[in-house]
Amino acid sequence: LRFISVNGHRTELCSALDRGLQFGDGVFETMLCVDGVPLDFDEHWARLQQGCERLGIAYPEVRSEVLASVRDCGVQRSVAKLTVTRGVSERGYRSPSGIQPSWVLMVSDAPTHPTQDTGRGVRVKMCSTRVSIEDPRLVGVKHLNRLPQVLARAEWQDEYHEGLVSDPEGFVVEGCSSNLFVVSGNALITPDLSRAGVWGIVRRKVLTHAALAGISCEVKRLERADLERADEVFLTNSVFGIVPVASIEHRSYRIGPVTRRLLAELCTGTYF
Amino acid sequence: LRFISVNGHRTELCSALDRGLQFGDGVFETMLCVDGVPLDFDEHWARLQQGCERLGIAYPEVRSEVLASVRDCGVQRSVAKLTVTRGVSERGYRSPSGIQPSWVLMVSDAPTHPTQDTGRGVRVKMCSTRVSIEDPRLVGVKHLNRLPQVLARAEWQDEYHEGLVSDPEGFVVEGCSSNLFVVSGNALITPDLSRAGVWGIVRRKVLTHAALAGISCEVKRLERADLERADEVFLTNSVFGIVPVASIEHRSYRIGPVTRRLLAELCTGTYF
């Protein structure tokens, strides 16, 4: 950890009465920072605000403070994680009027992109942990209720790069900390996230870019059979951009032309 | 707040890297304490341990410390809330090996039982917020992923005592901070909690007592129509025991013989 601040103060300490701790009552953003500047910062900031609005949290006006802190760390490639909670209150779900949000900023060194050294895609596990089917106001929000991801991540150690999670009905939703794309022929398919999942920034970038580039993309309830049938598979998240998948359990995939094109047009020179 | 400790130290401060704050990665118990002793403490402690085991958290051996702290508060009627998290770690869902759990104990004055002054049942709202359909390992556990309850509780102020929440498919699951029982004829009905909900201590006491007392009880997926058809309705939780319901939205209920019997046999002289 290079840096941590709580409500703008250089401390690791916060109140144990924070509703983030009591209820997971908050949201967070994780951003790759290059030369002290978070990639896609406007998009991350907009999602943070939208998440706060959905939960009824008064988001803090700390945009420039966050940017200054990340810049002042002086790390060439870092990951900044910003957490915003509803604030501090006593026992009980009811939120007192006038509660002030809390925010925590952490900056750590960025990990290396998983394909950088090997040039190969990554190994992916099918997790047995199910992600929740949520209230429409919670679906998509990068909120702090992340126990399904914690349980899923505990299903493997270093033998996989990522694990895929399904919802309780068995539809494949996403990776533990990434979104999922499948290439079938020349078309993209990505899971419908209207009942479960996180609406990733890079997922949206890929969807927008595909539309502009004339690559058709279907958003649908994804089944295990869609993974079997796929020609290429890749993952997206804000730390790595696009990550090509070499295998899901025993099924292997090549890094095909669609993945290579999107890597070149969206990621090369920024995420790695 | 009468008392707060973090990991046994008299402080309100904890680490902002605690996984309770980062992911809601923990469990909690709320207990009514009378003359310095938590009611049903063995049951609460067993549930805490079981929740930790389900999440793979090494629960802390602080049973006697918790009991001593509650006793030393010297409050005649208090509510103790014990939170246990997986502990402190840096960014990322993966939990480092050897991580030590954190625990937070809070004690505050107990609220008055809602029927005590009026002798009447309480008003209940039907919330629009949906509780999550969860992974089987998470269902029932009193874990810290409580955003649905936070959103549901924000749907009313003081005009209701409690709000009922349904799952995304529309089945009625529980109250925001209580379990739900319906009386139909002489039989009890309570929602099936195999896909969503918290397995309450008093709910289980009522089910056990009903079985011993020859009161039949059906556990099933509860529909709105079951509430319309009901003769009596009551709520259970660990702070109030049993709370008779006077109305759900515009439908009124009397405090009938089954509710009165269970109040007398399970609650009078302990919860109020």
XYZ file of C-alpha atoms in Angstrom:
544
model
C 0.000 0.000 0.000
C 1.483 3.313 -1.089
C -1.114 5.623 0.327
C -4.285 5.614 2.397
C -6.481 8.452 3.586
C -9.825 8.597 5.377
C -11.989 11.668 4.750
C -8.921 13.443 3.389
C -6.715 12.748 6.426
C -3.557 10.644 6.163
C -4.706 7.843 8.426
C -5.680 4.196 8.145
C -8.285 4.584 10.895
C -12.017 5.059 10.525
C -15.002 4.717 12.830
C -16.230 1.208 13.603
C -19.707 2.801 13.465
C -19.265 3.522 9.767
C -22.214 2.060 7.877
C -19.756 0.669 5.348
C -18.613 -1.717 8.062
C -22.026 -2.258 9.653
C -23.997 -2.928 6.450
C -21.750 -2.611 3.390
C -23.645 0.650 2.900
C -21.551 2.301 0.191
C -19.882 2.065 -3.218
C -16.361 1.893 -4.584
C -14.295 2.430 -7.718
C -11.001 0.810 -8.685
C -8.930 2.638 -11.281
C -5.643 2.013 -13.053
C -3.520 5.154 -12.820
C -0.735 5.864 -15.317
C 1.767 8.630 -14.549
C -0.445 9.763 -11.688
C -3.677 10.036 -13.695
C -6.586 7.557 -13.378
C -7.662 6.102 -16.741
C -11.298 6.843 -17.652
C -11.608 9.008 -14.576
C -14.718 10.828 -15.825
C -16.475 7.511 -16.346
C -15.463 6.234 -12.921
C -16.529 9.462 -11.273
C -19.880 9.418 -13.059
C -20.485 5.806 -11.996
C -19.574 6.661 -8.402
C -22.083 9.516 -8.426
C -24.774 7.358 -10.028
C -24.175 4.584 -7.495
C -24.489 7.082 -4.643
C -27.677 8.477 -6.147
C -29.189 5.020 -6.464
C -28.444 4.302 -2.813
C -29.450 7.787 -1.675
C -25.945 8.632 -0.468
C -24.847 12.284 -0.615
C -21.596 11.757 -2.525
C -18.668 13.836 -1.316
C -17.269 16.686 -3.438
C -13.720 15.408 -3.389
C -12.942 14.936 -7.083
C -9.957 17.283 -7.203
C -8.674 16.035 -3.832
C -8.692 12.453 -5.122
C -6.875 13.433 -8.324
C -4.264 15.414 -6.369
C -3.619 12.539 -3.962
C -3.145 10.045 -6.787
C -0.805 12.442 -8.613
C 1.221 13.196 -5.473
C 1.903 9.488 -4.910
C 4.379 9.742 -7.770
C 3.965 6.084 -8.776
C 4.206 5.409 -12.505
C 1.566 2.685 -12.576
C -0.756 2.399 -9.616
C -4.230 1.245 -8.701
C -6.428 3.704 -6.825
C -9.419 2.452 -4.901
C -11.956 4.987 -3.718
C -14.658 3.882 -1.287
C -17.614 6.090 -0.358
C -19.993 5.095 2.436
C -23.178 6.663 3.739
C -21.300 7.679 6.889
C -21.344 6.963 10.596
C -24.460 6.041 12.570
C -25.462 3.963 15.554
C -27.071 0.524 15.389
C -30.078 0.102 13.079
C -30.719 0.237 9.341
C -32.337 3.650 9.528
C -30.039 6.418 8.408
C -30.112 9.601 10.498
C -30.939 12.794 8.627
C -27.939 14.990 7.905
C -25.499 12.061 7.911
C -22.215 12.919 6.191
C -20.627 10.432 3.760
C -17.201 8.960 4.500
C -14.545 8.302 1.873
C -11.421 6.198 1.842
C -8.708 6.462 -0.798
C -6.043 3.767 -1.203
C -3.261 3.707 -3.744
C -1.100 0.641 -4.373
C 1.324 -0.506 -7.084
C -0.360 -1.799 -10.233
C -0.042 -5.496 -11.019
C 1.432 -6.514 -14.382
C -1.047 -7.313 -17.145
C -1.442 -11.118 -17.074
C -0.615 -11.647 -20.769
C 2.339 -9.268 -20.825
C 5.079 -11.755 -19.983
C 3.701 -14.874 -21.659
C 1.713 -13.542 -24.604
C -0.841 -16.200 -23.713
C -4.396 -15.936 -22.473
C -5.340 -16.742 -18.906
C -6.791 -19.812 -17.226
C -10.316 -19.354 -15.884
C -12.296 -21.407 -13.372
C -16.069 -21.980 -13.228
C -16.926 -21.112 -9.633
C -19.705 -22.837 -7.735
C -20.508 -19.676 -5.728
C -23.588 -17.898 -7.026
C -23.924 -14.114 -7.286
C -27.146 -12.642 -5.931
C -30.231 -11.755 -7.933
C -30.748 -8.260 -6.571
C -33.192 -5.415 -6.227
C -33.236 -3.372 -9.451
C -31.740 -0.406 -7.607
C -28.723 -2.476 -6.546
C -28.057 -4.399 -9.756
C -25.071 -3.068 -11.642
C -23.915 -0.767 -8.838
C -20.354 -1.349 -7.627
C -21.568 -1.429 -4.037
C -19.874 -2.816 -0.949
C -22.039 -5.955 -0.607
C -19.378 -8.227 -2.070
C -19.625 -11.473 -0.120
C -20.398 -13.552 -3.242
C -17.150 -12.330 -4.799
C -15.235 -13.048 -1.590
C -16.600 -16.617 -1.491
C -15.950 -17.148 -5.199
C -12.374 -15.850 -4.951
C -11.733 -18.346 -2.141
C -12.408 -21.212 -4.591
C -8.920 -20.967 -6.097
C -5.417 -19.756 -5.260
C -2.863 -19.031 -8.025
C -3.792 -21.768 -10.492
C -6.332 -19.529 -12.258
C -6.368 -15.842 -13.165
C -10.114 -15.466 -12.670
C -13.282 -17.368 -11.814
C -16.667 -17.074 -13.517
C -19.773 -16.796 -11.378
C -23.360 -17.698 -12.226
C -26.620 -16.532 -10.676
C -28.771 -18.884 -8.574
C -30.633 -19.955 -11.741
C -27.391 -21.009 -13.418
C -26.906 -18.210 -15.940
C -23.282 -17.098 -16.281
C -23.014 -13.496 -15.087
C -19.426 -12.281 -14.902
C -15.970 -12.886 -13.514
C -15.258 -12.433 -9.838
C -13.654 -9.049 -10.590
C -14.297 -8.657 -14.325
C -16.979 -8.736 -16.988
C -17.179 -11.475 -19.584
C -17.309 -11.393 -23.394
C -17.647 -14.315 -25.751
C -16.901 -14.184 -29.485
C -19.037 -16.404 -31.672
C -18.144 -16.099 -35.353
C -17.534 -12.377 -35.776
C -20.059 -11.312 -33.158
C -19.696 -10.495 -29.482
C -21.948 -11.863 -26.766
C -21.941 -10.567 -23.201
C -24.204 -11.541 -20.300
C -27.332 -9.555 -19.633
C -26.796 -7.785 -16.291
C -30.348 -6.706 -15.532
C -30.798 -9.044 -12.550
C -27.253 -9.544 -11.245
C -23.722 -8.279 -11.820
C -21.602 -5.137 -11.941
C -21.817 -2.742 -14.882
C -18.127 -2.395 -15.678
C -16.568 0.701 -17.213
C -14.483 -1.291 -19.721
C -17.492 -3.487 -20.549
C -19.343 -0.353 -21.619
C -16.298 0.877 -23.555
C -16.185 -2.411 -25.460
C -19.924 -2.254 -26.198
C -19.654 1.345 -27.422
C -16.556 0.647 -29.467
C -18.082 -2.473 -31.012
C -21.158 -0.523 -32.065
C -19.020 2.185 -33.713
C -16.706 -0.381 -35.324
C -19.567 -2.390 -36.808
C -19.008 -5.452 -34.620
C -22.387 -6.821 -33.644
C -22.903 -7.528 -29.970
C -25.687 -9.475 -28.332
C -26.523 -8.897 -24.657
C -28.341 -11.975 -23.382
C -28.697 -14.470 -20.567
C -25.563 -16.507 -21.062
C -25.593 -20.266 -20.581
C -22.733 -22.679 -20.033
C -23.419 -23.966 -23.568
C -22.596 -20.494 -24.974
C -19.130 -20.814 -23.449
C -18.680 -24.259 -25.013
C -19.676 -22.932 -28.426
C -17.506 -19.794 -28.273
C -14.573 -19.137 -30.622
C -12.867 -16.593 -28.378
C -13.417 -15.426 -24.800
C -12.078 -12.364 -23.020
C -12.532 -10.549 -19.727
C -12.688 -6.823 -19.057
C -11.947 -4.759 -15.993
C -10.535 -1.391 -15.063
C -7.140 -2.639 -13.917
C -6.231 -4.781 -16.958
C -8.517 -3.473 -19.711
C -9.041 -6.592 -21.829
C -7.668 -10.008 -20.799
C -7.807 -12.848 -23.368
C -8.894 -16.211 -21.983
C -6.916 -19.357 -22.906
C -9.179 -21.806 -21.123
C -12.292 -22.170 -18.991
C -11.815 -25.387 -17.035
C -10.941 -27.985 -19.738
C -12.185 -26.038 -22.772
C -9.401 -24.134 -24.590
C -9.643 -20.965 -26.658
C -7.263 -19.153 -29.002
C -6.646 -15.418 -28.918
C -8.615 -14.755 -32.083
C -8.992 -11.809 -34.453
C -11.832 -10.049 -32.630
C -10.017 -10.085 -29.298
C -6.776 -8.955 -30.973
C -8.548 -6.114 -32.708
C -10.206 -4.861 -29.525
C -6.929 -5.184 -27.606
C -5.168 -3.093 -30.251
C -7.890 -0.475 -30.569
C -8.800 -0.081 -26.893
C -5.908 -1.210 -24.718
C -2.439 -1.131 -26.256
C -0.470 1.828 -24.955
C -2.861 2.534 -22.107
C -3.610 -0.523 -19.961
C -0.243 -2.114 -20.864
C -24.185 4.417 22.644
C -23.129 3.146 26.073
C -20.062 1.208 25.081
C -17.951 0.373 22.049
C -14.815 -1.710 21.719
C -12.751 -2.881 18.754
C -10.804 -6.119 19.196
C -11.242 -5.777 22.956
C -9.878 -2.211 23.169
C -12.053 0.681 24.322
C -11.988 2.624 21.068
C -14.391 3.550 18.275
C -11.602 3.305 15.682
C -10.853 0.423 13.352
C -8.802 0.008 10.191
C -10.275 1.328 6.953
C -8.673 -1.771 5.382
C -11.003 -4.008 7.352
C -12.769 -6.358 4.968
C -16.011 -5.584 6.779
C -15.793 -2.108 5.299
C -14.321 -3.132 1.940
C -16.726 -5.994 1.168
C -19.192 -6.495 4.011
C -17.066 -9.562 4.732
C -18.395 -10.574 8.136
C -21.365 -11.404 10.342
C -23.162 -9.841 13.281
C -25.504 -10.601 16.156
C -27.918 -8.279 17.943
C -29.034 -9.332 21.418
C -31.373 -7.949 24.040
C -29.578 -7.918 27.390
C -31.481 -7.933 30.674
C -29.607 -7.153 33.887
C -26.343 -7.448 31.991
C -27.014 -10.869 30.449
C -27.833 -11.393 26.747
C -31.029 -13.389 26.206
C -30.542 -16.639 24.277
C -26.805 -16.059 24.315
C -25.937 -19.692 23.524
C -28.140 -19.573 20.437
C -26.633 -16.264 19.285
C -23.129 -17.505 19.871
C -23.820 -20.735 17.970
C -25.276 -18.783 15.037
C -22.257 -16.465 15.023
C -19.929 -19.467 14.872
C -21.997 -21.140 12.144
C -22.039 -17.934 10.093
C -18.272 -17.630 10.417
C -17.859 -21.266 9.393
C -20.048 -20.799 6.337
C -17.974 -17.802 5.256
C -14.672 -19.438 6.203
C -13.908 -16.846 8.887
C -11.861 -17.957 11.896
C -14.233 -16.720 14.603
C -12.571 -15.091 17.586
C -12.556 -16.795 21.000
C -14.029 -13.840 22.852
C -17.177 -15.288 24.348
C -16.318 -14.539 27.966
C -14.908 -11.120 27.064
C -18.194 -10.191 25.356
C -20.229 -11.379 28.333
C -18.019 -9.463 30.769
C -18.255 -6.237 28.746
C -22.039 -6.421 28.554
C -22.270 -7.134 32.305
C -19.869 -4.316 33.183
C -21.994 -1.771 31.312
C -24.417 -1.970 34.215
C -27.443 -1.102 32.111
C -30.665 -2.825 33.109
C -31.986 -3.303 29.587
C -29.538 -2.912 26.730
C -28.953 -4.083 23.178
C -25.545 -5.568 22.414
C -24.377 -5.782 18.814
C -21.369 -7.941 18.077
C -19.781 -7.733 14.624
C -17.090 -10.154 13.456
C -15.226 -9.573 10.193
C -12.647 -11.620 8.336
C -10.031 -9.016 9.280
C -7.745 -6.509 7.596
C -6.301 -6.927 4.107
C -5.264 -4.833 1.148
C -7.322 -4.344 -2.012
C -8.718 -7.463 -3.702
C -11.243 -10.155 -2.852
C -8.576 -12.723 -2.095
C -8.053 -13.219 1.599
C -4.423 -13.534 2.747
C -3.567 -16.691 4.655
C -3.251 -16.217 8.392
C -5.606 -13.239 8.449
C -6.947 -12.523 11.946
C -10.653 -11.742 12.442
C -11.735 -8.377 13.849
C -14.591 -7.888 16.276
C -16.600 -4.873 17.333
C -18.887 -4.807 20.362
C -21.437 -2.024 20.857
C -23.912 -1.692 23.696
C -26.762 0.797 23.697
C -29.966 1.314 25.691
C -32.796 -1.033 24.743
C -35.851 0.466 23.036
C -39.260 -0.073 24.639
C -41.328 -2.946 23.248
C -43.688 -1.351 20.691
C -46.888 -2.746 22.230
C -45.947 -1.990 25.816
C -47.497 1.470 26.091
C -50.490 1.058 23.790
C -51.376 -2.626 24.083
C -51.968 -2.479 20.337
C -50.204 -4.178 17.461
C -47.921 -2.292 15.111
C -48.419 -0.785 11.664
C -46.448 -2.507 8.910
C -45.578 -1.321 5.405
C -45.115 -3.420 2.255
C -41.733 -2.256 0.932
C -40.927 -2.115 -2.759
C -37.243 -2.955 -2.145
C -36.459 -6.576 -2.926
C -34.117 -8.751 -0.852
C -31.535 -10.742 -2.792
C -31.833 -14.350 -3.873
C -28.450 -15.548 -2.630
C -25.883 -18.278 -2.871
C -26.921 -21.199 -0.622
C -23.911 -20.544 1.622
C -25.062 -16.962 2.260
C -28.806 -17.516 2.679
C -29.901 -17.323 6.292
C -26.574 -16.009 7.572
C -26.747 -12.708 9.441
C -23.914 -11.328 7.302
C -22.881 -7.729 6.710
C -24.247 -7.441 3.141
C -27.307 -5.504 4.247
C -27.953 -2.951 1.491
C -31.438 -4.327 0.726
C -32.410 -3.725 4.361
C -30.895 -0.233 4.272
C -32.893 0.660 1.138
C -36.078 -0.890 2.517
C -35.739 0.981 5.835
C -35.435 4.252 3.897
C -38.969 3.725 2.530
C -40.588 4.975 5.749
C -39.863 7.168 8.755
C -41.910 6.842 11.967
C -45.323 6.074 10.472
C -44.680 2.315 10.535
C -42.945 0.009 12.982
C -41.614 -2.316 10.291
C -41.603 -2.964 6.537
C -42.020 -6.314 4.809
C -39.668 -7.200 1.975
C -40.178 -9.612 -0.909
C -37.654 -11.359 -3.120
C -37.221 -10.377 -6.806
C -39.887 -12.959 -7.748
C -42.435 -11.351 -5.441
C -42.556 -13.863 -2.593
C -42.784 -12.240 0.847
C -39.606 -13.069 2.782
C -39.382 -11.196 6.079
C -39.416 -7.844 7.778
C -36.554 -5.425 7.371
C -35.220 -6.445 10.786
C -37.578 -9.252 11.788
C -39.068 -12.535 10.649
C -42.731 -12.910 9.751
C -45.441 -15.286 10.958
C -49.007 -15.515 9.767
C -51.805 -17.299 11.617
C -54.465 -18.934 9.470
C -57.143 -20.680 11.511
C -55.142 -22.301 14.313
C -52.037 -22.914 12.224
C -48.874 -20.878 11.758
C -47.338 -20.084 8.384
C -43.874 -18.578 7.979
C -41.943 -17.848 4.779
C -39.555 -20.456 3.434
C -36.065 -18.956 3.759
C -34.110 -21.333 1.543
C -33.358 -18.743 -1.158
C -33.409 -15.423 0.728
C -33.673 -14.073 4.256
C -32.141 -14.267 7.708
C -32.703 -17.286 9.934
C -33.772 -15.534 13.126
C -33.183 -16.894 16.603
C -36.727 -16.084 17.793
C -38.180 -17.484 14.558
C -36.568 -20.797 15.412
C -37.777 -20.568 19.014
C -41.337 -20.055 17.788
C -41.069 -22.999 15.379
C -39.674 -25.265 18.104
C -42.232 -24.136 20.654
C -45.092 -24.552 18.184
C -44.004 -28.098 17.441
C -43.857 -28.964 21.161
C -47.166 -27.205 21.870
C -49.005 -28.985 19.072
C -49.502 -25.868 16.951
C -49.030 -26.847 13.325
C -46.683 -24.650 11.323
C -46.218 -24.576 7.577
C -42.980 -23.220 6.084
C -43.698 -22.176 2.501
C -43.172 -19.553 -0.159
C -45.471 -16.845 1.102
C -47.547 -14.777 -1.304
C -49.273 -11.443 -0.801
C -52.568 -13.372 -0.907
C -51.508 -15.325 2.205
C -51.257 -12.027 4.061
C -54.728 -11.003 2.873
C -56.193 -14.323 4.057
C -54.446 -14.307 7.451
C -56.316 -14.103 10.771
C -53.333 -12.877 12.794
C -49.859 -11.664 11.906
C -46.800 -11.205 14.107
C -43.123 -10.412 13.762
C -40.173 -11.886 15.629
C -36.727 -10.573 16.374
C -34.120 -10.705 19.099
C -34.743 -7.219 20.478
C -38.544 -7.421 20.881
C -39.276 -11.153 20.876
C -42.770 -11.266 19.347
C -44.492 -8.143 18.015
C -48.200 -8.398 17.085
C -49.160 -6.675 13.821
C -52.261 -4.434 13.742
C -52.107 -3.682 10.030
C -50.179 -4.284 6.816
C -50.925 -1.284 4.624
C -54.769 -1.077 4.626
C -55.491 -4.604 5.864
C -56.141 -4.776 9.633
C -55.546 -7.675 12.017
C -56.540 -8.380 15.587
C -54.165 -9.697 18.234
C -55.692 -13.159 18.248
C -55.438 -16.214 20.477
C -52.407 -17.836 18.827
C -50.334 -14.658 19.038
C -51.450 -14.088 22.650
C -50.545 -17.625 23.602
C -47.074 -17.406 22.073
C -46.505 -13.995 23.659
C -47.423 -15.405 27.062
C -45.437 -18.610 26.716
C -42.298 -17.204 25.076
C -41.975 -13.501 25.816
C -43.732 -12.205 28.911
C -41.240 -11.571 31.685
C -38.222 -11.755 29.403
C -38.495 -9.510 26.331
C -40.852 -7.116 28.152
